[in-house]
CSV table of C-alpha atoms and ligand atoms in Angstrom, one decimal:
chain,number,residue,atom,x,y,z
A,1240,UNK,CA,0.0,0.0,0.0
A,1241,UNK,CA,1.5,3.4,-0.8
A,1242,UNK,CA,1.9,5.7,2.1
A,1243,UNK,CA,-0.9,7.9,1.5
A,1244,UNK,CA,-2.9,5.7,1.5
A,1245,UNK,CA,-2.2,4.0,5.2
A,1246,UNK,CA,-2.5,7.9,6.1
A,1247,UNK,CA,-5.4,8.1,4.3
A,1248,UNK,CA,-7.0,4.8,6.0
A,1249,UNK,CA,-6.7,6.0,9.5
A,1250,UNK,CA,-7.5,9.6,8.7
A,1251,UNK,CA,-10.9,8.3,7.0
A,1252,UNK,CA,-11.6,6.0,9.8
A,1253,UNK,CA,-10.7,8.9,12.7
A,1254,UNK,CA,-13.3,11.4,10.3
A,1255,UNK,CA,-15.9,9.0,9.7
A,1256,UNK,CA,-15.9,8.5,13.9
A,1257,UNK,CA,-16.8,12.1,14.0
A,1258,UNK,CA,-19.8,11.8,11.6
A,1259,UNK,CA,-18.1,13.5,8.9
A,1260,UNK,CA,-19.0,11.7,5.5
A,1261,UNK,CA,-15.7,11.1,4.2
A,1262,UNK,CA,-17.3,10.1,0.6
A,1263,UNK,CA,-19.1,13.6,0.8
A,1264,UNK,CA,-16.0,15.4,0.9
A,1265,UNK,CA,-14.3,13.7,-1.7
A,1266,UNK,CA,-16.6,14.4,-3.7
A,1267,UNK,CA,-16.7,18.2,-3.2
A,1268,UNK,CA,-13.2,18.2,-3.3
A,1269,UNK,CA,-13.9,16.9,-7.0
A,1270,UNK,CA,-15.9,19.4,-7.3
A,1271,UNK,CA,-13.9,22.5,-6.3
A,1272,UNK,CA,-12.8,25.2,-9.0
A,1273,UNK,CA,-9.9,27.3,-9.0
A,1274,UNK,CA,-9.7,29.7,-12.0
A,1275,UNK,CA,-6.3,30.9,-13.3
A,1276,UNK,CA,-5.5,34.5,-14.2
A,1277,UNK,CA,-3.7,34.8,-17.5
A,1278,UNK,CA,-1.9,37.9,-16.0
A,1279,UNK,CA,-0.1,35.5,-13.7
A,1280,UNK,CA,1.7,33.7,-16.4
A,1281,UNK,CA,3.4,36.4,-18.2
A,1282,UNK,CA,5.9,38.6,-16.7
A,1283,UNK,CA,5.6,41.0,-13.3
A,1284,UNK,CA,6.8,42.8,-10.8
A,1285,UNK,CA,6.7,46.0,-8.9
A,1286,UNK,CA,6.9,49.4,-9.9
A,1287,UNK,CA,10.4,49.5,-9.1
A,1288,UNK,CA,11.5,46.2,-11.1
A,1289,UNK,CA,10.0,43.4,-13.4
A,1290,UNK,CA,12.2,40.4,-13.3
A,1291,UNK,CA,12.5,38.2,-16.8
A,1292,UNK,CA,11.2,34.8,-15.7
A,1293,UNK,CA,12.4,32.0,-18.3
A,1294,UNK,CA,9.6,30.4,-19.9
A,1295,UNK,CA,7.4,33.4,-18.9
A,1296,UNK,CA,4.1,33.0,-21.4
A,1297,UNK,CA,4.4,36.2,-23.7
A,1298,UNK,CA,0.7,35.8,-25.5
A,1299,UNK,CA,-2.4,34.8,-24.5
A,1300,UNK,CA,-1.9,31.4,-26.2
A,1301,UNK,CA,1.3,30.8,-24.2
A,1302,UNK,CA,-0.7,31.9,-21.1
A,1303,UNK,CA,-3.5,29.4,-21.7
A,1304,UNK,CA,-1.2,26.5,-22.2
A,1305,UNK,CA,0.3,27.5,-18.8
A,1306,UNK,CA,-2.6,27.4,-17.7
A,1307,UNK,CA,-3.7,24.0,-18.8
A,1308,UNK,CA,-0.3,22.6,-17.4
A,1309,UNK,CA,-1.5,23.4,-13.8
A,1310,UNK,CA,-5.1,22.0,-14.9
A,1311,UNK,CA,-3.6,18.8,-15.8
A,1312,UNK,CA,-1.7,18.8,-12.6
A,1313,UNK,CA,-4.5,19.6,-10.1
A,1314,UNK,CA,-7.3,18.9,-11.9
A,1315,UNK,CA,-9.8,21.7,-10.7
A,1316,UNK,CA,-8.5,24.7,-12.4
A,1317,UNK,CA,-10.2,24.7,-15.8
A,1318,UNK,CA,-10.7,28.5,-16.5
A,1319,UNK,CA,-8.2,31.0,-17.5
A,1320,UNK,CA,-9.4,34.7,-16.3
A,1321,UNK,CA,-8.5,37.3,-19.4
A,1322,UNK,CA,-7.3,40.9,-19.4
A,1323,UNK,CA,-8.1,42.8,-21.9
A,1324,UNK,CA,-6.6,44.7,-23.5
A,1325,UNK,CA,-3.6,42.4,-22.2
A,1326,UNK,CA,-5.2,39.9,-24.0
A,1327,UNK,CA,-6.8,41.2,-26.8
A,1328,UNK,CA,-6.8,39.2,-30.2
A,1329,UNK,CA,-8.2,39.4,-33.5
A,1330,UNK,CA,-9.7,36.2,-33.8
A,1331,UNK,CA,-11.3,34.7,-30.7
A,1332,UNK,CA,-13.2,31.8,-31.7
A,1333,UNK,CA,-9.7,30.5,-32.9
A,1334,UNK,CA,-8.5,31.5,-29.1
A,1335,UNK,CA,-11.5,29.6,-27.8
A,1336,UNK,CA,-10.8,26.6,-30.2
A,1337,UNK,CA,-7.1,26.7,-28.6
A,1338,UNK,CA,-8.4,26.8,-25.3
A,1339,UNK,CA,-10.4,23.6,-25.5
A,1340,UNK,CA,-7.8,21.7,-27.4
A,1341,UNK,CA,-5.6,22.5,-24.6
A,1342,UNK,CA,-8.8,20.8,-21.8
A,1343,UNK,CA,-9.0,24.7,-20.5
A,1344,UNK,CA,-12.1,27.3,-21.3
A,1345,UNK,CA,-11.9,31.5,-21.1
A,1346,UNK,CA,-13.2,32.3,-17.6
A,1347,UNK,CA,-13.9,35.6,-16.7
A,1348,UNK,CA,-13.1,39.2,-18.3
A,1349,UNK,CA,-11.1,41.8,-17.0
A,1350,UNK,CA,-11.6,45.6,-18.1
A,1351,UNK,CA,-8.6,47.7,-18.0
A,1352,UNK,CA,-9.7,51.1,-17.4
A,1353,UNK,CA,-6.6,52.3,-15.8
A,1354,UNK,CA,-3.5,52.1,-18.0
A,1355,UNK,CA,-4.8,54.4,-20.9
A,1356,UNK,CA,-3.0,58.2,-20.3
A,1357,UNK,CA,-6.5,59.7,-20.7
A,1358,UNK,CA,-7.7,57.6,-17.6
A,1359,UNK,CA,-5.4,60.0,-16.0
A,1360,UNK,CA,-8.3,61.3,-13.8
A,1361,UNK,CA,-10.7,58.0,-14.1
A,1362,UNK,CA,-12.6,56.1,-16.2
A,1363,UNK,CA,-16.2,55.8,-15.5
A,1364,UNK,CA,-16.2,58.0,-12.8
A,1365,UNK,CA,-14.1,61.3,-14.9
A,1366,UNK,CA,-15.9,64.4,-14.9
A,1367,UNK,CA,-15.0,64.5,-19.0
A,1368,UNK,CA,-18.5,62.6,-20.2
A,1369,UNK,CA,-16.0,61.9,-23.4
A,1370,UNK,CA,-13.5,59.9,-21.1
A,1371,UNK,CA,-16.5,58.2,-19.3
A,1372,UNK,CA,-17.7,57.3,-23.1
A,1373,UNK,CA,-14.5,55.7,-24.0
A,1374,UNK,CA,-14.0,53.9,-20.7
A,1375,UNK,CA,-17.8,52.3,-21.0
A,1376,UNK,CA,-17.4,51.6,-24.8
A,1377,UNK,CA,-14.2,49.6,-23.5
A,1378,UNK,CA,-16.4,48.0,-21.1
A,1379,UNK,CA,-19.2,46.9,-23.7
A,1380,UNK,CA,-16.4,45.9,-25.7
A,1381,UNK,CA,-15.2,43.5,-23.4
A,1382,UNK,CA,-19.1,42.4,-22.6
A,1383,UNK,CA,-19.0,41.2,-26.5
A,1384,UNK,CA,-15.9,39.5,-25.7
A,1385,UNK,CA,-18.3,37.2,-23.2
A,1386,UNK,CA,-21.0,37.0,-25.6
A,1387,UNK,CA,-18.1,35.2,-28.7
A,1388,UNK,CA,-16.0,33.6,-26.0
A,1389,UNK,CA,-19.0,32.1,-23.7
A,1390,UNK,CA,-17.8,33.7,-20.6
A,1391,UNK,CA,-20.1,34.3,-17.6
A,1392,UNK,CA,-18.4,36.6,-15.8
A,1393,UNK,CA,-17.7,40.2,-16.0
A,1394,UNK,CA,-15.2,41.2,-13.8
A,1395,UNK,CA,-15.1,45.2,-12.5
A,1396,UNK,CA,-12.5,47.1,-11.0
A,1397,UNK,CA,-11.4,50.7,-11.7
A,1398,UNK,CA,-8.6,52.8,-9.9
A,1399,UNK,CA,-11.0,55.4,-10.1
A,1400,UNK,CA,-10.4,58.0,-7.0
A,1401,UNK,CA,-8.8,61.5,-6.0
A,1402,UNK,CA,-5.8,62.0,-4.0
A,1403,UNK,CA,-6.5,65.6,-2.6
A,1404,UNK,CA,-9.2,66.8,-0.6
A,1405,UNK,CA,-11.6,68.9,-2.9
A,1406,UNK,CA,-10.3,67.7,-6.2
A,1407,UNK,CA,-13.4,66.5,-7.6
A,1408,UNK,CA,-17.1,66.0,-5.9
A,1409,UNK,CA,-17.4,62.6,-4.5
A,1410,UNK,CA,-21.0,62.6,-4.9
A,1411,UNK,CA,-20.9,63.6,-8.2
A,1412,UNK,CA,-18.4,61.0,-9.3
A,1413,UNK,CA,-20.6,58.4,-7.3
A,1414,UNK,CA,-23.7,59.6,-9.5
A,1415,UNK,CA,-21.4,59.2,-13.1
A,1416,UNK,CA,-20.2,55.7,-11.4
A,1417,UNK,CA,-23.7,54.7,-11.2
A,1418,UNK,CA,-24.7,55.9,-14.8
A,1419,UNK,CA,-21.7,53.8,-16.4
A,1420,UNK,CA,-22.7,50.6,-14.6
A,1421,UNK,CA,-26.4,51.0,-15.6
A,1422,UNK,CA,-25.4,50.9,-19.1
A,1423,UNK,CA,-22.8,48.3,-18.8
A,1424,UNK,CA,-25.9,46.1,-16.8
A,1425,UNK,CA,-28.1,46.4,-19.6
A,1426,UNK,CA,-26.0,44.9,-21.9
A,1427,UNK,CA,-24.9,42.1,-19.6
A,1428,UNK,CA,-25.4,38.7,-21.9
A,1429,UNK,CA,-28.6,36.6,-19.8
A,1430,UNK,CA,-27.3,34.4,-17.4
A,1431,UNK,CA,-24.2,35.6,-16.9
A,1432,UNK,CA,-23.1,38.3,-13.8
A,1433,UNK,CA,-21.1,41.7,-13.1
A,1434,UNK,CA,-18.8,41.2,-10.1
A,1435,UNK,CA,-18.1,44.4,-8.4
A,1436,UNK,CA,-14.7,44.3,-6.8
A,1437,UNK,CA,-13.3,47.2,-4.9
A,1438,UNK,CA,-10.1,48.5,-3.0
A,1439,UNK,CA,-9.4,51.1,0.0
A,1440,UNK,CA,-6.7,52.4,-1.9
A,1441,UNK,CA,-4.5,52.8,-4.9
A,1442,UNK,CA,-3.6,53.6,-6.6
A,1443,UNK,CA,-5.9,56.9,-5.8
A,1444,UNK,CA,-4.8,58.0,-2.1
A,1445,UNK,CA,-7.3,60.3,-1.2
A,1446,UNK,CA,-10.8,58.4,-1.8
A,1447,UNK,CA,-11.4,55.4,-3.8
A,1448,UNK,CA,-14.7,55.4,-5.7
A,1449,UNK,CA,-15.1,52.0,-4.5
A,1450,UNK,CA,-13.3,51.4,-1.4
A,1451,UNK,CA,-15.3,49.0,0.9
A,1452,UNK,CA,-17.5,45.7,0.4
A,1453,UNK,CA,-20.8,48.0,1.5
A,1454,UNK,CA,-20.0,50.4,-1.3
A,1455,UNK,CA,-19.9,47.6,-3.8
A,1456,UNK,CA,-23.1,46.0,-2.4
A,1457,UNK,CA,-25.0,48.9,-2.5
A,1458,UNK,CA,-24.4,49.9,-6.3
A,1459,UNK,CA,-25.0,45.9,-7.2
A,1460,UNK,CA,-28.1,45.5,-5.1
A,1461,UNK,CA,-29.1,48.5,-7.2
A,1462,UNK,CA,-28.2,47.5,-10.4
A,1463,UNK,CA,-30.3,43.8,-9.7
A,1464,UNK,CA,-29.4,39.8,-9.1
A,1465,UNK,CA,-26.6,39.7,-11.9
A,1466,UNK,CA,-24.7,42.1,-10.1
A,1467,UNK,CA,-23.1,41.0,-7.0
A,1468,UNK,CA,-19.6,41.9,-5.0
A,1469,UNK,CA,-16.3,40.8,-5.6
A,1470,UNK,CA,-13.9,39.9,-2.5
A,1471,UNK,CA,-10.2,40.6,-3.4
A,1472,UNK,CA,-8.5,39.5,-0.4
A,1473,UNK,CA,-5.8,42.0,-0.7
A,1474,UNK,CA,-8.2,44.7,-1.0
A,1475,UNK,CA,-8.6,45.6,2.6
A,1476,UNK,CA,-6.9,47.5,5.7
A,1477,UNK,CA,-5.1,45.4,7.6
A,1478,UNK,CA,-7.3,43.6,10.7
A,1479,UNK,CA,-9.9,43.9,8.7
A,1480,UNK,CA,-12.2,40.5,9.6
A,1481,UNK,CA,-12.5,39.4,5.9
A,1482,UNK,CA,-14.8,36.3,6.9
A,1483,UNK,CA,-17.2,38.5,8.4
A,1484,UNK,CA,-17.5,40.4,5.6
A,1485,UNK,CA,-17.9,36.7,3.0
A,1486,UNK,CA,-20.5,35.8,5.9
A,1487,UNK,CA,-22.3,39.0,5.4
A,1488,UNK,CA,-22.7,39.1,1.7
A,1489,UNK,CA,-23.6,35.6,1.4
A,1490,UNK,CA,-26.4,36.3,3.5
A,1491,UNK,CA,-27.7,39.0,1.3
A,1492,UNK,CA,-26.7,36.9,-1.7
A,1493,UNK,CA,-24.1,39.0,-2.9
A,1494,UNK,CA,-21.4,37.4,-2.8
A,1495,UNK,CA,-19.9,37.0,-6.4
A,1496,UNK,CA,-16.7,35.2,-6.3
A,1497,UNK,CA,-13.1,36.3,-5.2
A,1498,UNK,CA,-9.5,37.1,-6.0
A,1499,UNK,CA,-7.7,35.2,-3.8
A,1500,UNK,CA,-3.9,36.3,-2.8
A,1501,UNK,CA,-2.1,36.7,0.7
A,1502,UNK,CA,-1.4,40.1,2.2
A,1503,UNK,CA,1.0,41.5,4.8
A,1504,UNK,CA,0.4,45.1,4.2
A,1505,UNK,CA,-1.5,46.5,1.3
A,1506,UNK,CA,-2.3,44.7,-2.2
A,1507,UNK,CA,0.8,42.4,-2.1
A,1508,UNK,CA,-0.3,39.8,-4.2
A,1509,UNK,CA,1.6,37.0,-2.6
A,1510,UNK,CA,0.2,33.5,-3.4
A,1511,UNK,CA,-3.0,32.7,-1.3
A,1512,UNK,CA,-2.6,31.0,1.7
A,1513,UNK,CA,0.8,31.5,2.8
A,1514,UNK,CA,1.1,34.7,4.0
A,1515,UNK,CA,-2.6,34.1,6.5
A,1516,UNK,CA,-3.8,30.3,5.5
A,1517,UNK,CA,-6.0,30.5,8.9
A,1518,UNK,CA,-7.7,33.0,7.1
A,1519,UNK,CA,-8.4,31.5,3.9
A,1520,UNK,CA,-9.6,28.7,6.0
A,1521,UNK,CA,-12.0,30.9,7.9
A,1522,UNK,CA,-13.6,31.9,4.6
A,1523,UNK,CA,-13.7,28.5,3.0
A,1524,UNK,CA,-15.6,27.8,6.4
A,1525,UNK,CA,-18.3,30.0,6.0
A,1526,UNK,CA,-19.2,28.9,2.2
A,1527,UNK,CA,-19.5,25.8,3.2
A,1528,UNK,CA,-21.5,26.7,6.2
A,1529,UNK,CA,-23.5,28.7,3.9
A,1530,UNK,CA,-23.9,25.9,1.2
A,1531,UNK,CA,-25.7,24.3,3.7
A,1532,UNK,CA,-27.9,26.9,5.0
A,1533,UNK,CA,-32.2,25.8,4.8
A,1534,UNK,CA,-32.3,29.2,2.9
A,1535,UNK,CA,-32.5,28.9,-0.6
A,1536,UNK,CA,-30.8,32.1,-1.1
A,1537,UNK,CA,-28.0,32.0,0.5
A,1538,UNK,CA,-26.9,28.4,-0.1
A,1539,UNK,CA,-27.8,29.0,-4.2
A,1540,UNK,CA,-25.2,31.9,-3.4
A,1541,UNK,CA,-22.1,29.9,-2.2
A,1542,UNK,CA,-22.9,27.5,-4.5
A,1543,UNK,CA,-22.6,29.8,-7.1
A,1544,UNK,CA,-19.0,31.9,-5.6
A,1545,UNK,CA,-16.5,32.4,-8.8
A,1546,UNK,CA,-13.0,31.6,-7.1
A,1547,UNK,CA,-10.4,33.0,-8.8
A,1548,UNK,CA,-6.6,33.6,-8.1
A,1549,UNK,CA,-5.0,37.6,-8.5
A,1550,UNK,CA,-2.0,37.0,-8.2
A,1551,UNK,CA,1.4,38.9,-10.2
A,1552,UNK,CA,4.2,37.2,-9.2
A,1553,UNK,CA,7.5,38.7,-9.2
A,1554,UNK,CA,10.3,36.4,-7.4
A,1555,UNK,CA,8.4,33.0,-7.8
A,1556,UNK,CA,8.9,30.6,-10.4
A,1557,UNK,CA,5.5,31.6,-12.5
A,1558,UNK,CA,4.6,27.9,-13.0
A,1559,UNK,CA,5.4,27.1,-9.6
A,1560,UNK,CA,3.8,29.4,-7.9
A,1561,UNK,CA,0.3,29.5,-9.3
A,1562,UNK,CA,0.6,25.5,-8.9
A,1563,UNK,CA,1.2,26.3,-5.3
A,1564,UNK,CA,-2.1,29.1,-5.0
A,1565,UNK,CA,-4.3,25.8,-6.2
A,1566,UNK,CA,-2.5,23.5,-3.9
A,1567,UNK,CA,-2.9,25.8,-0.9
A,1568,UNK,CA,-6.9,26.5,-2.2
A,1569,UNK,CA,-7.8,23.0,-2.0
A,1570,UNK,CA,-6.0,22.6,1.7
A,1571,UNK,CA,-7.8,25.9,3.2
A,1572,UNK,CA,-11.6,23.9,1.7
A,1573,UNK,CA,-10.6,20.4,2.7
A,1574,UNK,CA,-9.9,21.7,6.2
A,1575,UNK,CA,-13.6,23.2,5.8
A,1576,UNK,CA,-15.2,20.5,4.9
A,1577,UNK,CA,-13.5,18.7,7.6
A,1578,UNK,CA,-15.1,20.7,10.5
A,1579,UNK,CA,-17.3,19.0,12.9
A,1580,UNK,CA,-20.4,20.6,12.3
A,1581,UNK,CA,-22.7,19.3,14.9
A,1582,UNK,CA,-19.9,19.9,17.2
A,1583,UNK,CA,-19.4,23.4,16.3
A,1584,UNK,CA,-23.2,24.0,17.0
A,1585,UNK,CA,-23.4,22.1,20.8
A,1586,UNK,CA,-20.8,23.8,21.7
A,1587,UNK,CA,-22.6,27.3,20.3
A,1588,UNK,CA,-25.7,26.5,22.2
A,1589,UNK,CA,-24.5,25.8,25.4
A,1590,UNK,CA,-22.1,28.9,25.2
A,1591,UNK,CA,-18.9,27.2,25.3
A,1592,UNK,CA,-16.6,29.9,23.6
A,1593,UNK,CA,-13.5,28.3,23.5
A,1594,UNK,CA,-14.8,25.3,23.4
A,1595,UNK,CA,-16.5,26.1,19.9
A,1596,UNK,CA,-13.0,27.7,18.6
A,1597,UNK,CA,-11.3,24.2,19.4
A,1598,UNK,CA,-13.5,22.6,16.8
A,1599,UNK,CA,-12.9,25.1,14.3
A,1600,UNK,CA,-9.1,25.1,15.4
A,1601,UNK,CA,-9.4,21.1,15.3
A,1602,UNK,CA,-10.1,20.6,12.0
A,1603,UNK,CA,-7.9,24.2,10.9
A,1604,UNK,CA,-5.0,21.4,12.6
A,1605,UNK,CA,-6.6,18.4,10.5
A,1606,UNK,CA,-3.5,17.0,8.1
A,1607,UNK,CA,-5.3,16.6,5.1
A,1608,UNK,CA,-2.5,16.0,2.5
A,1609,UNK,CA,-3.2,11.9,2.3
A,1610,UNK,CA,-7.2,13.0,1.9
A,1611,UNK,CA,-6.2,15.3,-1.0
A,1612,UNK,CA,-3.9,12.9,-2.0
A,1613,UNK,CA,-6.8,10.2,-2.4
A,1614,UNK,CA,-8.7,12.5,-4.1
A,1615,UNK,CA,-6.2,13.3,-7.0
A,1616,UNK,CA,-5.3,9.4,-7.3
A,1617,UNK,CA,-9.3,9.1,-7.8
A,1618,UNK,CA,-9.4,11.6,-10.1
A,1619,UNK,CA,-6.5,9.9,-12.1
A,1620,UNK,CA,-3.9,12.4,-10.7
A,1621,UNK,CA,-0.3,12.3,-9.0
A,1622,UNK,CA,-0.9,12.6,-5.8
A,1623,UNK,CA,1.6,14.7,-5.2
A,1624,UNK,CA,1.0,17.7,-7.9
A,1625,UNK,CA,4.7,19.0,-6.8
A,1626,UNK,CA,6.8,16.0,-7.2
A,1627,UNK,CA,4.5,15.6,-11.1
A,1628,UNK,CA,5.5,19.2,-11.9
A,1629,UNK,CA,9.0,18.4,-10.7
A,1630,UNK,CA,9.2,15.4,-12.8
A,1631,UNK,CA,7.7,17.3,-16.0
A,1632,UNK,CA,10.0,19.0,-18.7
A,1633,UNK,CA,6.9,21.2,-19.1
A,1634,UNK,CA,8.7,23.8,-17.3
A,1635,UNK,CA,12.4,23.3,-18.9
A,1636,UNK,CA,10.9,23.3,-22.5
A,1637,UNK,CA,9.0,26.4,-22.4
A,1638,UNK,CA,12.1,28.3,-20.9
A,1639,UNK,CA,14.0,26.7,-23.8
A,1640,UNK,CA,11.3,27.3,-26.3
A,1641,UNK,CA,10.4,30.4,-25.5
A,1642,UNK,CA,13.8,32.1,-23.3
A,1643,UNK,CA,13.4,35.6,-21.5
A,1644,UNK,CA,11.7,38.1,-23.0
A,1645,UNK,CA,12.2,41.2,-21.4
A,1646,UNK,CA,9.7,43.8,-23.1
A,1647,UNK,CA,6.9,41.4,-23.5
A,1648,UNK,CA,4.1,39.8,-22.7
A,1649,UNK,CA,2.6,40.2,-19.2
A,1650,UNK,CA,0.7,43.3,-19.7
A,1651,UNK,CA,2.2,45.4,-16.5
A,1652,UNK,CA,4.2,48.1,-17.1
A,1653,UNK,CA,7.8,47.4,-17.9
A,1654,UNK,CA,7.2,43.7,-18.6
B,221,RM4,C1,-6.0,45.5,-9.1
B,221,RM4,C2,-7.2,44.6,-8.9
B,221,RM4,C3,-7.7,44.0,-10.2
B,221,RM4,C4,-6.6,43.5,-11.0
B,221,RM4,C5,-5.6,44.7,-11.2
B,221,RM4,C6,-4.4,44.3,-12.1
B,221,RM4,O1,-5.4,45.8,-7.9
B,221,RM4,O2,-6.9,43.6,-8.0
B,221,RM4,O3,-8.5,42.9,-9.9
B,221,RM4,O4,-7.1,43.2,-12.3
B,221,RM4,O5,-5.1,45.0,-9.9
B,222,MN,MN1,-8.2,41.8,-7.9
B,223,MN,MN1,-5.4,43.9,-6.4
C-alpha cells in the first residue's frame, strides 16, 4: 500500500468516527474550481522592477497553455481569467478553439480602465463625459468579448479616486459611477453576472470610488441579481475581519466570487494562503456553512462563488507558484469541509466559547495532505502535484522554447 494511503486509512476511519462523511468530501473536493488568471503567467513585478522569468508566457496562447499545465496537474482549475486589452486578439473563436484543445475554457473578463494616459483622472467616474464614453465603450467591448467567448463573468474594478481633498465632488463621481454601470448592466449577456470588486486604496490615495465591500453591495443590489460583490482578499486594511464580511454578503446573496492572494500590508499579491492560510480557512468555512444553509438564497449563493486567483508574481517561479495558489486553495476547503459541524453548534448552544473555537481550530490542525492525496489518485492524478510538476519537462521546454523576453508579454508596465 503506498503511504498515503495508510494515512489516508486512519485519517478516514478517525473522520468518519466524527460523523463527517468522508465520501461527501471527496466528492466536493472533485468538485472544487480554481480559475487561473492569465496575468499570472506572463511577466511582473513592482513598480520598481520586473524580473525576466524564463519560460514566462508572452501571448495569450502561451498563457492558456500555462494554464492548462496546472489543470492537468490539479485537476480543478479549468478557466483561465482574461485581461483585456492584455489579452486582446483578433480572432477569438480561434482563441476559444485553442483553449479547448488545450482541456481549458476562457473564464472571466477583465476591463482595463486604468493604463490608458486619458484615464489620467478616471474612467467611469471622470468628470469629462468623453473619457466616461470611452471607458464604458471599452467596457461593452469587453461584454461582447463574453457573448463570442461564452464567458459568464464580467469582472469590474477601476482605480477610479482623488488623491487631494476637494479635487473632484465625490457625490458627483458616485452619481457618473452609477450611470456607467447601468449601461454596462443592460448589456450584460442573460445568465451571466457583473462582479463588483473594490479596494481602499491605490492607486488613488485620497478616496477610492469603490473602497469597501458595502459600497460595492450597494451599487449591485441596485443594479439587480446579476450584479453581486467581488472579494479581493488583498483589498482591505489590515485587521480587517474578511470572513465576516464573506459571511455578510452571502447572507444578502451578494457574494460573487473572489480574488484570492495573501497580504501582509497592502495589495501584495503574494500567493494565497501563505502569508494568512488560517484565514483563507476561515472563509472556505463560512461557504460551506453557507452551502448548507435551509435558505434557498443563501446556499444557491455559495454555490454559485466564482473563485479566482490575482496574483502577479514577481520572485516565484510563474509555473510554480500558481501551482502552489491551487494547492494551498484545496488545503484551506478540505480543512472546511472537515469541520465538525454538529460539534461546532453544541458547543454554540451551550455557550462554550473556547470550546467552539477548538473545533474550528481542530479541524484548521486536521492534516489533510493523504485526503487530497486520495482525491487526486481518484481523479487519475499524481498525488503529489509538486513532485509531477517536478518530474515534468513542461517547465524546462518552455524556458528553452520560449527564453526571457524582457519587453513582452505580461501586460504590467515594464514587462
Ligand atoms: C487591481 C485589482 C484587479 C486587477 C488589477 C491588475 O489591484 O486587484 O482585480 O485586475 O489590480
Ligand atoms: Mn483583484
Ligand atoms: Mn489587487
Amino acid at each position: 500500500m503506498a503511504e498515503h494511503e495508510v494515512l489516508y486509512n486512519q485519517l478516514a476511519e478517525k473522520l468518519s468516527a466524527q460523523g463527517v462523511d468522508v465520501e461527501t468530501v471527496k466528492a466536493a473536493l472533485k468538485q472544487q474550481r480554481i480559475e487561473t488568471p492569465s496575468w499570472g503567467y506572463g511577466n511582473s513585478g513592482t513598480r520598481f522592477k520586473v524580473f525576466a522569468w524564463p519560460g514566462a508566457a508572452r501571448d495569450v496562447y502561451e498563457k492558456l497553455a500555462d494554464a492548462a499545465f496546472i489543470h492537468r496537474l490539479t485537476g480543478v482549475a479549468p478557466s483561465v481569467a482574461l485581461h483585456i486589452p492584455w489579452d486582446k486578439v483578433d480572432d477569438w473563436p480561434a482563441l476559444q478553439q485553442y483553449a479547448a484543445g488545450q482541456g481549458v475554457q476562457i473564464g472571466a473578463i477583465n476591463p482595463n480602465t486604468f493604463q490608458d494616459d486619458v484615464f489620467k483622472f478616471g474612467s467611469i467616474c471622470h468628470p469629462d463625459p468623453a473619457v466616461r464614453r470611452r471607458a464604458v465603450d471599452h467596457v461593452l467591448e469587453c461584454v461582447e468579448i463574453m457573448e463570442t467567448t461564452g464567458s459568464r463573468l464580467l469582472s469590474l474594478w477601476f482605480a477610479d479616486g482623488t488623491n487631494y481633498a476637494g479635487q473632484d465632488s465625490i457625490r458627483g463621481r458616485k452619481h457618473r459611477l452609477e450611470e456607467a454601470l447601468a449601461e454596462v448592466y443592460a448589456a450584460l449577456p442573460a445568465g451571466s453576472r457583473m462582479l463588483i470588486e473594490y479596494k481602499f486604496f491605490e492607486p488613488a490615495f485620497y478616496h477610492t470610488d469603490l473602497a469597501d465591500w458595502g459600497m460595492a453591495a450597494t451599487v449591485a443590489r441596485r443594479l439587480g441579481s446579476q450584479a453581486q460583490v467581488l472579494v479581493d482578499t488583498g483589498h482591505h486594511a489590515p485587521g480587517t475581519n474578511v470572513e465576516h464580511i464573506v459571511a455578510f454578503l452571502l447572507d444578502e446573496g451578494l457574494l460573487g466570487g473572489f480574488h484570492f492572494n495573501s497580504r501582509k500590508y497592502a495589495d501584495d499579491d503574494l500567493i494565497v494562503g501563505t502569508v494568512n492560510p488560517f484565514e483563507l480557512f476561515l472563509i472556505y468555512n463560512e461557504i460551506v456553512e453557507a452551502e448548507r444553509d435551509p435558505g434557498g438564497r443563501v446556499s444557491a449563493c455559495a454555490r454559485n462563488v466564482a473563485y479566482m486567483i490575482d496574483q502577479s508574481h514577481n520572485l516565484e517561479p510563474k509555473l510554480e507558484a500558481m501551482l502552489q495558489s491551487v494547492l494551498n486553495c484545496q488545503v484551506a476547503y478540505a480543512k472546511a469541509l472537515v469541520v465538525d459541524r454538529q460539534a461546532l453548534a453544541a458547543r454554540r448552544a451551550a455557550q462554550d466559547v473556547l470550546g467552539a473555537y477548538r473545533v474550528l481550530a481542530g479541524a484548521y490542525e486536521t492534516d489533510v495532505r493523504p485526503l487530497l492525496a486520495q482525491v487526486r489518485v481518484e481523479m487519475g492524478l499524481h498525488p503529489d502535484p509538486i513532485a509531477a510538476y517536478q518530474a515534468s519537462d513542461y517547465p524546462a521546454r518552455v524556458a528553452r522554447e520560449r527564453g526571457s523576453a524582457a519587453g513582452s508579454g505580461g501586460g504590467y508596465p515594464g514587462a
